Short mmCIF file of C-alpha atoms in Angstrom, two decimals:
data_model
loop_
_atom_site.label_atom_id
_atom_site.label_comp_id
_atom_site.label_asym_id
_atom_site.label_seq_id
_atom_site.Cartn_x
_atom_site.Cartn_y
_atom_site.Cartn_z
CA UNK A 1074 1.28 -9.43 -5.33
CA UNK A 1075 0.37 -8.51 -1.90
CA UNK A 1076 -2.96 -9.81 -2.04
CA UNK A 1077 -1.47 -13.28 -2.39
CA UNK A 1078 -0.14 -13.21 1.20
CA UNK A 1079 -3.02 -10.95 3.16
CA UNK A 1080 -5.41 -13.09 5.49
CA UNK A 1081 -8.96 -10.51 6.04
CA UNK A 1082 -9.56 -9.90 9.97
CA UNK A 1083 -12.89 -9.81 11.06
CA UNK A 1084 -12.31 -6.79 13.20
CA UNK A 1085 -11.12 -3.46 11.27
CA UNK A 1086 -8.90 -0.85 12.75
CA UNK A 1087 -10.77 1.75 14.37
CA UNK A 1088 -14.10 0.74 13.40
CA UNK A 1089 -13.78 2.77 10.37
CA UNK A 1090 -14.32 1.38 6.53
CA UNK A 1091 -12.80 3.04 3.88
CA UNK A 1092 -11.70 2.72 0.14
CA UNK A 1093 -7.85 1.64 -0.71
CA UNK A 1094 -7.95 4.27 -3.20
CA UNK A 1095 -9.50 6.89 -0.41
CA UNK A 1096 -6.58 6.41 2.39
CA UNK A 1097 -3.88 7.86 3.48
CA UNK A 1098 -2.29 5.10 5.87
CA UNK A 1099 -2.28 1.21 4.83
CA UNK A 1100 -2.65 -0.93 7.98
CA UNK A 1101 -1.31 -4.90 8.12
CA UNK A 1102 -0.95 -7.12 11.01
CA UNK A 1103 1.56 -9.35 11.10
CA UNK A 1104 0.81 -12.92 13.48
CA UNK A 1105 3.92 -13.81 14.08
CA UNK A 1106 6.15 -14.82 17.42
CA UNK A 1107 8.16 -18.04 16.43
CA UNK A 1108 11.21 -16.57 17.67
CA UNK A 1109 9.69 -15.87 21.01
CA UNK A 1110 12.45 -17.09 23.92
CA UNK A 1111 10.27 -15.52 27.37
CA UNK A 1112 7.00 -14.85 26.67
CA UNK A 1113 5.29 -15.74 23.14
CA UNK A 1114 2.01 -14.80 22.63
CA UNK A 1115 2.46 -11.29 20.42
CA UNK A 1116 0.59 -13.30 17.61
CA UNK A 1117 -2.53 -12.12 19.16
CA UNK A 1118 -2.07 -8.36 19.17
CA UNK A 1119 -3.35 -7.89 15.80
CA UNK A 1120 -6.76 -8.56 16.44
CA UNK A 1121 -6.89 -7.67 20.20
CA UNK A 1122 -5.23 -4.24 19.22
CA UNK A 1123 -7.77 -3.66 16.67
CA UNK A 1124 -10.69 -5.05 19.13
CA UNK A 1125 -9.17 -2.44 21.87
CA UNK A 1126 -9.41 0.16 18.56
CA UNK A 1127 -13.21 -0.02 18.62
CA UNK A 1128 -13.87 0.64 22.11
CA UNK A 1129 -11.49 4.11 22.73
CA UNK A 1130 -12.29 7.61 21.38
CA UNK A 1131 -10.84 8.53 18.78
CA UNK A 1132 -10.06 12.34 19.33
CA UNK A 1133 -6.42 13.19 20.05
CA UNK A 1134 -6.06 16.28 22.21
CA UNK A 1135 -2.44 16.83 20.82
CA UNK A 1136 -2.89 17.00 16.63
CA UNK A 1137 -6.70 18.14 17.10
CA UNK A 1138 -7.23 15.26 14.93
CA UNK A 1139 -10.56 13.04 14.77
CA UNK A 1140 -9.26 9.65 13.81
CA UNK A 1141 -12.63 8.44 12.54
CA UNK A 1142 -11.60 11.16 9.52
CA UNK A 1143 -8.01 10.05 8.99
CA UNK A 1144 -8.45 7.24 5.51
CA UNK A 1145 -6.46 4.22 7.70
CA UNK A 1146 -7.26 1.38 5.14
CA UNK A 1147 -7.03 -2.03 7.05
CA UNK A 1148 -5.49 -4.69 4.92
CA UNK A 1149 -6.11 -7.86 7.13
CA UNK A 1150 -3.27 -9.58 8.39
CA UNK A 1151 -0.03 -11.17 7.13
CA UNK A 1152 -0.28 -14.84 6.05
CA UNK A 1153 2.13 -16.27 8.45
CA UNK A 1154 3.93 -20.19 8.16
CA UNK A 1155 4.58 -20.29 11.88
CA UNK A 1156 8.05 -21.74 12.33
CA UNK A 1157 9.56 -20.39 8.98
CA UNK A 1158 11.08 -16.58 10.15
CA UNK A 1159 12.98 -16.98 6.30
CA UNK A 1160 9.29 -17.41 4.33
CA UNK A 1161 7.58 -15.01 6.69
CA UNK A 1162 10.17 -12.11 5.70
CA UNK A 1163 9.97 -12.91 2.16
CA UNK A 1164 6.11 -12.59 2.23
CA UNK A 1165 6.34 -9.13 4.38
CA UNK A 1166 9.24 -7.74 1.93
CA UNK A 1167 7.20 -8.36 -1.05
CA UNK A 1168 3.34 -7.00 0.73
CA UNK A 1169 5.61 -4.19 2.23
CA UNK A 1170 6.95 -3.22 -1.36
CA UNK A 1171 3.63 -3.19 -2.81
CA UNK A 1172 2.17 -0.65 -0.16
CA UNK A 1173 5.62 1.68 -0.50
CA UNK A 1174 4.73 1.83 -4.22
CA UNK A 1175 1.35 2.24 -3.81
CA UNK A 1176 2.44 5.77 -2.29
CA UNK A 1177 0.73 4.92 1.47
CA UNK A 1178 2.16 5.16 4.70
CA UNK A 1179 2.44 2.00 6.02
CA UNK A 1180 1.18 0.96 9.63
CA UNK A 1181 2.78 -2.65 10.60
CA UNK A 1182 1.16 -4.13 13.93
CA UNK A 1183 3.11 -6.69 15.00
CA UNK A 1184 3.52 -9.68 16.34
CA UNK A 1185 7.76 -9.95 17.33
CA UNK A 1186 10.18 -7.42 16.76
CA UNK A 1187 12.14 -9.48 13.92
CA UNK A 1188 9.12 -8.32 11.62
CA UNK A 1189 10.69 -5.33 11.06
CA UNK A 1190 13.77 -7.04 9.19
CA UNK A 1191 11.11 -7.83 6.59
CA UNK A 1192 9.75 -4.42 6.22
CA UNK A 1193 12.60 -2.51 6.02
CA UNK A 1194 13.64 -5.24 3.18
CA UNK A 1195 10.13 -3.94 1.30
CA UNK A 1196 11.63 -0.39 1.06
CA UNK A 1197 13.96 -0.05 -1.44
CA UNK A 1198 15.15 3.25 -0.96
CA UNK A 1199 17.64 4.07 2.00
CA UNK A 1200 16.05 5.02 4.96
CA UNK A 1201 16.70 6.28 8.84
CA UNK A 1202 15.22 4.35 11.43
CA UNK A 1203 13.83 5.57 14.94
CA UNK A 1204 13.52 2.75 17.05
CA UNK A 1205 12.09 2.79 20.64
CA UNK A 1206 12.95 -0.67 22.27
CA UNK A 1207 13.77 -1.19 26.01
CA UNK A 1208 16.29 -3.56 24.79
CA UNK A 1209 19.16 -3.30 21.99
CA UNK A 1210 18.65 -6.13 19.31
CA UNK A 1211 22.01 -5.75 18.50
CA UNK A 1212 23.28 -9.49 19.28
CA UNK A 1213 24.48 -10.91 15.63
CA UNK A 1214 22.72 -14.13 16.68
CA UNK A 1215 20.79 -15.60 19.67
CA UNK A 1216 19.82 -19.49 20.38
CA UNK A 1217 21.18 -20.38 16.99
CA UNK A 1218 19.18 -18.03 14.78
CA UNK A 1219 20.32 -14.76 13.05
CA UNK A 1220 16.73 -13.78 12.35
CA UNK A 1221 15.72 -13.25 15.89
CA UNK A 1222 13.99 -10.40 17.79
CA UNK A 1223 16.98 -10.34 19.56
CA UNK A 1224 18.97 -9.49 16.46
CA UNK A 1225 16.24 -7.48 14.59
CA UNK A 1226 18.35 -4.22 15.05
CA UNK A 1227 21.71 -5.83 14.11
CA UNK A 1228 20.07 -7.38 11.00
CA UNK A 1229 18.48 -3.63 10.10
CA UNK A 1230 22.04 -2.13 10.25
CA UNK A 1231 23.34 -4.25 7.66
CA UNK A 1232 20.20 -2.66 5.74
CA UNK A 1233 20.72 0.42 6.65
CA UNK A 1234 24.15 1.21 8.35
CA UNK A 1235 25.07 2.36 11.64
CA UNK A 1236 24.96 6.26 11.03
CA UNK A 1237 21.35 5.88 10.01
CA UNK A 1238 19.40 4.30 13.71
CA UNK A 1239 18.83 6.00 16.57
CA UNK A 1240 17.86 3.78 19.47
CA UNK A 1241 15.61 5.58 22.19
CA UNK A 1242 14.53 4.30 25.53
CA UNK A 1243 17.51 1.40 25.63
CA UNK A 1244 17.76 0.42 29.01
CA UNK A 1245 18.62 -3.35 28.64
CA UNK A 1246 22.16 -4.79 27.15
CA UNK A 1247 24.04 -7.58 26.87
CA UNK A 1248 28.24 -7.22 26.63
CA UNK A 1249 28.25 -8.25 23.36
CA UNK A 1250 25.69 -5.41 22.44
CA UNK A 1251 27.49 -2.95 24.39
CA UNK A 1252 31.10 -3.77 22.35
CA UNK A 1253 28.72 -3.46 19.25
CA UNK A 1254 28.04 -0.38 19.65
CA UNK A 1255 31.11 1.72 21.21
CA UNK A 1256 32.34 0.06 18.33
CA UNK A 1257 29.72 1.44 15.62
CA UNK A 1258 28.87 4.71 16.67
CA UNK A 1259 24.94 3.96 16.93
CA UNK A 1260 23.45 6.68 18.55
CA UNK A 1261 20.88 5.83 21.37
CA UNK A 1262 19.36 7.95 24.23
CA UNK A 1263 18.99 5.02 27.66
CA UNK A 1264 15.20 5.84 29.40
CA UNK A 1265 18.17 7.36 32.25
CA UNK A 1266 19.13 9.84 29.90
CA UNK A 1267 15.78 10.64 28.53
CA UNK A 1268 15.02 11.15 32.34
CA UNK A 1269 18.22 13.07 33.49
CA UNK A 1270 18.04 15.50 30.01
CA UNK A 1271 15.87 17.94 29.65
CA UNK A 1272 12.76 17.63 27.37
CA UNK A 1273 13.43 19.78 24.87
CA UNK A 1274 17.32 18.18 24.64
CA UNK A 1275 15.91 14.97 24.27
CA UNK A 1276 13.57 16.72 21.56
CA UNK A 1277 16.59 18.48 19.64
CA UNK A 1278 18.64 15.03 19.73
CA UNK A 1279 16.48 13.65 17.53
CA UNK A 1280 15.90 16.07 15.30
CA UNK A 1281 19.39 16.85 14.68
CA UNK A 1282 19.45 12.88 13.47
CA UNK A 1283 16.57 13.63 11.71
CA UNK A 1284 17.57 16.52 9.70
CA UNK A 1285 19.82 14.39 7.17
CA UNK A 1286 17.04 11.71 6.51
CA UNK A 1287 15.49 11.69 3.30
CA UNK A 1288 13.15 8.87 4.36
CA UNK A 1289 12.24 7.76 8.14
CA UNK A 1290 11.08 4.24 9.83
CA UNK A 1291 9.81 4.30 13.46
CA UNK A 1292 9.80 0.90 14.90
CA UNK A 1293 8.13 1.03 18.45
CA UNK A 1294 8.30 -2.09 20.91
CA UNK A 1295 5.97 -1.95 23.42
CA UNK A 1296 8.73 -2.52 26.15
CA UNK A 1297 10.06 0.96 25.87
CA UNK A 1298 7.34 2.08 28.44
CA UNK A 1299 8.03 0.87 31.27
CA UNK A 1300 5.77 -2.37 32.33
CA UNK A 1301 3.77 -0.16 35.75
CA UNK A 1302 1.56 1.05 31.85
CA UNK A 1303 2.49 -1.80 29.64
CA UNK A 1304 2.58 -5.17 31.31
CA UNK A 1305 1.80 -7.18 28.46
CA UNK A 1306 5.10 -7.71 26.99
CA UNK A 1307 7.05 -10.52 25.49
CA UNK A 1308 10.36 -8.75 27.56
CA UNK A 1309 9.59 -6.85 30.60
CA UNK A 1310 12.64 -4.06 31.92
CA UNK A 1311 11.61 -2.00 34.75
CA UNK A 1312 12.98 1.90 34.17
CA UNK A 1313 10.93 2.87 31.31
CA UNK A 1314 9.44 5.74 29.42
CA UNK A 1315 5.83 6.38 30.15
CA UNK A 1316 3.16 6.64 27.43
CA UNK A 1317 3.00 10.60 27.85
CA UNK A 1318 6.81 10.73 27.48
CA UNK A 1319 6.77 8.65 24.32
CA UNK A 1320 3.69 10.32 22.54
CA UNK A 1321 5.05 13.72 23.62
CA UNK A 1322 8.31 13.19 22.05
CA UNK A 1323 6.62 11.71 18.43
CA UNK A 1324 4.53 14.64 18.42
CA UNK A 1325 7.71 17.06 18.36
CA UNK A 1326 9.71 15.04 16.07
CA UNK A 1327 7.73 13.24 13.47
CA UNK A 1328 8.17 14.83 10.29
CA UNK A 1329 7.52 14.40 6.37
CA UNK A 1330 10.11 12.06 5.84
CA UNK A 1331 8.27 9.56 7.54
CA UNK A 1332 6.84 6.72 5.47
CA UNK A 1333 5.88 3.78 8.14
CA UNK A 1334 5.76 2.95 11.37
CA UNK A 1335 5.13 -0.22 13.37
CA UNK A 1336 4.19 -1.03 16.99
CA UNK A 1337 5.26 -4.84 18.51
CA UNK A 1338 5.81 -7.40 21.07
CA UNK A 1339 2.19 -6.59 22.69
CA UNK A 1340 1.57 -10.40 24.76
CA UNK A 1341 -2.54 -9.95 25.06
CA UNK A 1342 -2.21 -13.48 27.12
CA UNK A 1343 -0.78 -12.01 29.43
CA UNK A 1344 -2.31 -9.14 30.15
CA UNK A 1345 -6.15 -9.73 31.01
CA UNK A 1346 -6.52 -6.29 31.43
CA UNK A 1347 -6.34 -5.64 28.09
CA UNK A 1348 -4.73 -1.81 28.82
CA UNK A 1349 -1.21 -2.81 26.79
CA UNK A 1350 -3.82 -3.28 23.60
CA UNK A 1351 -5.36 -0.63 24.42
CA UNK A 1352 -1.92 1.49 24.77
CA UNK A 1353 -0.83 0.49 21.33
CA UNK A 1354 -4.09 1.23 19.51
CA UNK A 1355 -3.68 4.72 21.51
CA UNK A 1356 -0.18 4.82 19.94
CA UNK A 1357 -1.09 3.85 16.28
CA UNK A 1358 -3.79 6.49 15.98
CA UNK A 1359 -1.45 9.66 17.73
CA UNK A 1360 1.35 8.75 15.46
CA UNK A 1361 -0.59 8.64 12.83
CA UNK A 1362 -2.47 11.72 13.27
CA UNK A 1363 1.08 13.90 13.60
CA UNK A 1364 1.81 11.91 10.41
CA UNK A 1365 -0.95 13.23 8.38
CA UNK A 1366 -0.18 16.80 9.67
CA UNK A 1367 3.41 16.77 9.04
CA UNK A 1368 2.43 15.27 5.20
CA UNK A 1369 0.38 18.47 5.57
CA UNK A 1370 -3.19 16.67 5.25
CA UNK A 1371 -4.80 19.15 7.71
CA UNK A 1372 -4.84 19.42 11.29
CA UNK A 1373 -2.55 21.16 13.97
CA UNK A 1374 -0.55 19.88 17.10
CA UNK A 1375 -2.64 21.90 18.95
CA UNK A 1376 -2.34 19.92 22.46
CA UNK A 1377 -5.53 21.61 23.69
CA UNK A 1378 -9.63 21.13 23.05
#
């Protein structure tokens, strides 16, 4: 079924050819920014993100890892109907549910933040999601639309439930959102409180969540990190993480459970630089290299040469 909606990109992830039957990780992008309302333009990070992939080294000095080794298998990207959030979902769900059965860990590379709605609707098994977003999603609908990536985490607790997301990084909320969730019980750590606490709390926080979770999503938006690293955002919030606070954290708490992760809201117009695609490719390979440790593929965190 999949192969019905996947588009081949020129540029491959990393560089790196491998066989679908040889990998470990299945990699998609996903074009798609239609519900945009600041800055659209995240339906160029798939192929900037993979062009930034090429030209970085692929070592990580924390898992010990050389990513040329680690069997990423790039699928191409999404077949998107720009305007049409509804047939976009239904297209991820269904490419989303092939790779879950497949038995690979997915890699989404978005693209908005609403694609995640659509991915978590490919995995039909319940699931805990870690999600990293300056802002809450949590508004049930915004200019008129429930499918919105202003609503992306409001939609994934009807998915999931409220006891099962842990927000990280929130530093941006609407009254509304706030109500929501006093009123839920969602548990979130603000970028203040991942600042104030130490380390190793912050570290423990999540893993107590962790610990019940038979399966785990991490949804990153790039606006977590504060914009000083990642200016090339659809959403910019001053007060955020920085890239060796949120790589430092995944590598203590990523665990088995995990089965897909997906990185979004990268704006590569607006950013000539080209360092926030060159962030998130840094991102993708680190997560996935504590990935393939914790699924015991080899490897240590070893955070030294």
């Amino acid at each position: 079924m999949k192969e019905l909606y996947l588009l081949r990109n020129p540029y491959v992830f990393n560089g790196v050819e491998c066989r679908r039957e040889d990998s470990i990780f299945s990699l998609i992008g996903v074009p798609f920014d239609s519900t945009s309302s600041y800055r659209p333009g995240s339906r160029f990070a798939p192929q900037r993100v993979r062009e930034a992939s090429q030209n970085i080294e692929l070592y990580s000095l924390r898992s010990g890892l050389d990513m040329e080794r680690v069997p990423i298998y790039d699928e191409g990207d999404l077949a998107v109907v720009h305007g049409d959030v509804y047939e976009v979902m239904k297209r991820l769900e269904y490419v989303v549910e092939d790779i879950v059965n497949e038995g690979k860990v997915l890699i989404a590379l978005g693209g908005e933040h609403i694609i995640t709605y659509g991915i978590l609707r490919g995995f039909k098994k319940p699931t805990c999601v870690l999600y990293f977003d300056a802002h809450a999603d949590l508004r049930d609908e915004y200019l008129g639309y429930k499918l919105s990536h202003a609503c992306t985490l409001r939609r994934l607790v009807e998915i999931v439930g409220p006891d099962k997301v842990f927000i990280i990084g929130l530093r941006a909320l609407c009254s509304e959102e706030v109500d929501y969730i006093r009123k839920s019980g969602i548990k979130y750590l603000t970028s203040l409180m991942c600042q104030g606490l130490s380390f190793m709390d912050v570290v423990n926080n999540v893993r107590k969540f962790l610990r019940g979770c038979e399966n785990v999503y991490v949804s990153i938006d790039i606006d977590v990190i504060d914009p000083a690293y990642a200016p090339g955002v659809a959403n910019p919030e001053p007060e955020g993480l920085s890239p060796t606070y949120l790589l430092n954290l995944l590598s203590e708490v990523i665990n088995e459970s995990v089965w897909g992760f997906d990185i979004v809201e990268v704006v590569p117009p607006i950013d000539p630089s080209g360092i926030t695609s060159v962030l998130a490719a840094k991102i993708i390979n680190e997560l996935a290299s504590y990935i393939y440790i914790a699924k015991g593929k080899g490897g240590e965190l070893v955070r030294q040469l």
